[in-house]
CSV table of C-alpha atoms in Angstrom, one decimal:
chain,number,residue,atom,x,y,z
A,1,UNK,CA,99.1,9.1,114.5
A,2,UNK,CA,101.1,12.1,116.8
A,3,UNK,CA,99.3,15.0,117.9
A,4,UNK,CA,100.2,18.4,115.7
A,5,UNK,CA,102.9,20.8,118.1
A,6,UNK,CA,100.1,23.6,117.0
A,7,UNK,CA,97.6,22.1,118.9
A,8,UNK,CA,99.6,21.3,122.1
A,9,UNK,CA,100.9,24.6,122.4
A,10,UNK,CA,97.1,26.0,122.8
A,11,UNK,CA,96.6,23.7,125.5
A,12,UNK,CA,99.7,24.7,126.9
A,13,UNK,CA,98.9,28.3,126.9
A,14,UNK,CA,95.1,28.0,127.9
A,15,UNK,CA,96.8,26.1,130.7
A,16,UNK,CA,99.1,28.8,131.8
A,17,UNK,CA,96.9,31.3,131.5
A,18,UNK,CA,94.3,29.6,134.5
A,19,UNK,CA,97.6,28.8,136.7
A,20,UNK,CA,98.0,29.8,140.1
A,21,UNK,CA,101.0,31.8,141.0
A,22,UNK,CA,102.2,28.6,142.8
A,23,UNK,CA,101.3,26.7,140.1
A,24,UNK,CA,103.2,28.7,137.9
A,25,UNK,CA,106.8,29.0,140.2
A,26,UNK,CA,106.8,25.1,139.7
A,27,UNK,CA,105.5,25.1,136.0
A,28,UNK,CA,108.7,27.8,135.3
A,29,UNK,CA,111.1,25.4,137.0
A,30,UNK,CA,110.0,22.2,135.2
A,31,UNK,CA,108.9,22.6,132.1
A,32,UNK,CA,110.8,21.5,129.1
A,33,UNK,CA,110.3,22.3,125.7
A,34,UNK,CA,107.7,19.8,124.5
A,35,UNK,CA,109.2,16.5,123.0
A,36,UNK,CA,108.0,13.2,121.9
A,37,UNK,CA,108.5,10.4,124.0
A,38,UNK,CA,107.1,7.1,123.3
A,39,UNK,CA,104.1,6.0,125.9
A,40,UNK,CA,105.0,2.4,126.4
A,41,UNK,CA,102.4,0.2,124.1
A,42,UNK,CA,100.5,3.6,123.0
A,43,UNK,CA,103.0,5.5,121.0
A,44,UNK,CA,104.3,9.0,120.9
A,45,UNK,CA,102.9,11.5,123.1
A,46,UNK,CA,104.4,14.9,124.3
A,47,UNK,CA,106.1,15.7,127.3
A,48,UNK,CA,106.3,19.3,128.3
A,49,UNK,CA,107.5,18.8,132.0
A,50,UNK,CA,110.3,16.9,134.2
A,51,UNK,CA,110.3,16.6,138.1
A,52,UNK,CA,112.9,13.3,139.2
A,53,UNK,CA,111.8,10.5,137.7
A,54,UNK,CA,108.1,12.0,136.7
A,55,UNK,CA,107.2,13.3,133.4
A,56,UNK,CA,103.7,15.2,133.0
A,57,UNK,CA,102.8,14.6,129.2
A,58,UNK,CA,100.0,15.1,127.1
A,59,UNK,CA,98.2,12.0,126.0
A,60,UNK,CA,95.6,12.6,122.6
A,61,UNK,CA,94.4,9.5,123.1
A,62,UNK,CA,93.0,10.9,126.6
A,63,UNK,CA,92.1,14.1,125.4
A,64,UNK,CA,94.6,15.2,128.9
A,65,UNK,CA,97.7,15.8,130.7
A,66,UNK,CA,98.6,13.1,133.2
A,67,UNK,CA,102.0,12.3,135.0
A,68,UNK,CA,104.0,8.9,135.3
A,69,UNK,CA,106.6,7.8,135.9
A,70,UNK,CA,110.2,7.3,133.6
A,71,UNK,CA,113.3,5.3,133.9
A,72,UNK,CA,114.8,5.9,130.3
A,73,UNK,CA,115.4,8.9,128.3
A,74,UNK,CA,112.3,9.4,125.9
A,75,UNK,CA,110.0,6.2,127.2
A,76,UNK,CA,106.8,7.1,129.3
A,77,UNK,CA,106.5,3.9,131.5
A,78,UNK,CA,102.8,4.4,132.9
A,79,UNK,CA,99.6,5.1,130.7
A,80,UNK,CA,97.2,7.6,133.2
A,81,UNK,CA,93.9,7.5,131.7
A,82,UNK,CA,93.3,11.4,133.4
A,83,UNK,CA,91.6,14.4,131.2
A,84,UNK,CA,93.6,16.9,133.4
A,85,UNK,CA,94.1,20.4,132.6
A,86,UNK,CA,97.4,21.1,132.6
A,87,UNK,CA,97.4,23.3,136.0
A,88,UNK,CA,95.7,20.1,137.5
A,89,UNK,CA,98.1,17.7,136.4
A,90,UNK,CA,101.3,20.7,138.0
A,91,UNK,CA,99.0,21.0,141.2
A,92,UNK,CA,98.9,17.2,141.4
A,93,UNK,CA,103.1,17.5,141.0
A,94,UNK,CA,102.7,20.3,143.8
A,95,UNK,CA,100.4,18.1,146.3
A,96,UNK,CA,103.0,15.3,145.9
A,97,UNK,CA,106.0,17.5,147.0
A,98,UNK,CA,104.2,18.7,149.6
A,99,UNK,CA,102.8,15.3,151.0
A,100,UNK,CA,105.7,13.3,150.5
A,101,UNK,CA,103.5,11.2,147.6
A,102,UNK,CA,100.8,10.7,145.1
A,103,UNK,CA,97.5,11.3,146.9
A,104,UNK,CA,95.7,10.4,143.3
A,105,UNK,CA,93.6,10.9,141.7
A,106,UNK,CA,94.6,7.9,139.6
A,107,UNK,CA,91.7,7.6,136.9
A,108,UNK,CA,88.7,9.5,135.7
A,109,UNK,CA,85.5,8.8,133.9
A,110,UNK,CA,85.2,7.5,130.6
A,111,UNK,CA,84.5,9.5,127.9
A,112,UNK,CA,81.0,8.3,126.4
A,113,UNK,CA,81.5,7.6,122.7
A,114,UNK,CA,85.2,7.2,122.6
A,115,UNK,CA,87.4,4.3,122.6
A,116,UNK,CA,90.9,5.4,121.9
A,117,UNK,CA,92.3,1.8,121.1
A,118,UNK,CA,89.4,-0.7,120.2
A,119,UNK,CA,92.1,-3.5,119.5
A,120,UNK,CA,93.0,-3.3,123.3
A,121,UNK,CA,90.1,-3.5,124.8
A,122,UNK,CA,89.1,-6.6,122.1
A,123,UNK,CA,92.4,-8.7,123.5
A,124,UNK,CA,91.7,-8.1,127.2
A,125,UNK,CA,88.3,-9.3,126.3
A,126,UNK,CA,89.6,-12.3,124.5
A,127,UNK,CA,91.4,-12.9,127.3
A,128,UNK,CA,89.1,-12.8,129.9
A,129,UNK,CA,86.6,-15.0,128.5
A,130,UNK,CA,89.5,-17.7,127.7
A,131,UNK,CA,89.9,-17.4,131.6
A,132,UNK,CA,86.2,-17.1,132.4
């Protein structure tokens, strides 16, 4: 199931509207208008920015922006399970340019109640007990 446009667009401008004006001289030179990439083993998610070989995209199923990595045209190759905002996932972009790399964070908390893909979790579990 993809995530409506309408919806991504207020996130995008609630985000915008809490930015930095450092934040928001990146933001203007990396944003893209939002399109649908395919998050390797997820499925479509938007990505709104570009920077290199880093996308920042929105993933529904984390309820969050998050950046990873790309190395073809329309395929996300990391899943980032990070409910960012979206000025936190650009000021993340901005401490990596000026450290030279990531400094993290790399995950967040769960979020109680909410399993976004039940089937995964089932056939890592399967999988560890077969090893166990």
């Amino acid at each position: 199931m993809s995530f409506p446009e309408e919806r991504l667009w207020d996130h995008l401008n609630d985000g915008w509207s809490r930015m930095s004006w450092k934040q928001r001289s990146l933001w203007d030179a990396i944003k893209v208008a939002p399109v649908q990439w395919e998050l390797r083993g997820y499925g479509p998610c938007w990505v709104v920015a570009l920077l290199g070989e880093t996308v920042i995209y929105y993933n529904h199923f984390e309820h969050g922006f998050n950046r990873s990595a790309w190395s073809r045209l329309g395929v996300i190759d990391d899943y980032q399970a990070l409910q960012c905002e979206l000025e936190d996932a650009v000021q993340m972009q901005l401490a990596r340019i000026e450290n030279g790399h990531d400094i993290g964070p790399w995950t967040s908390g769960a979020i109680p109640g909410e399993d976004s893909k039940p089937e995964e979790a089932e056939r890592w579990l399967g999988k560890s007990a077969q090893l166990g």
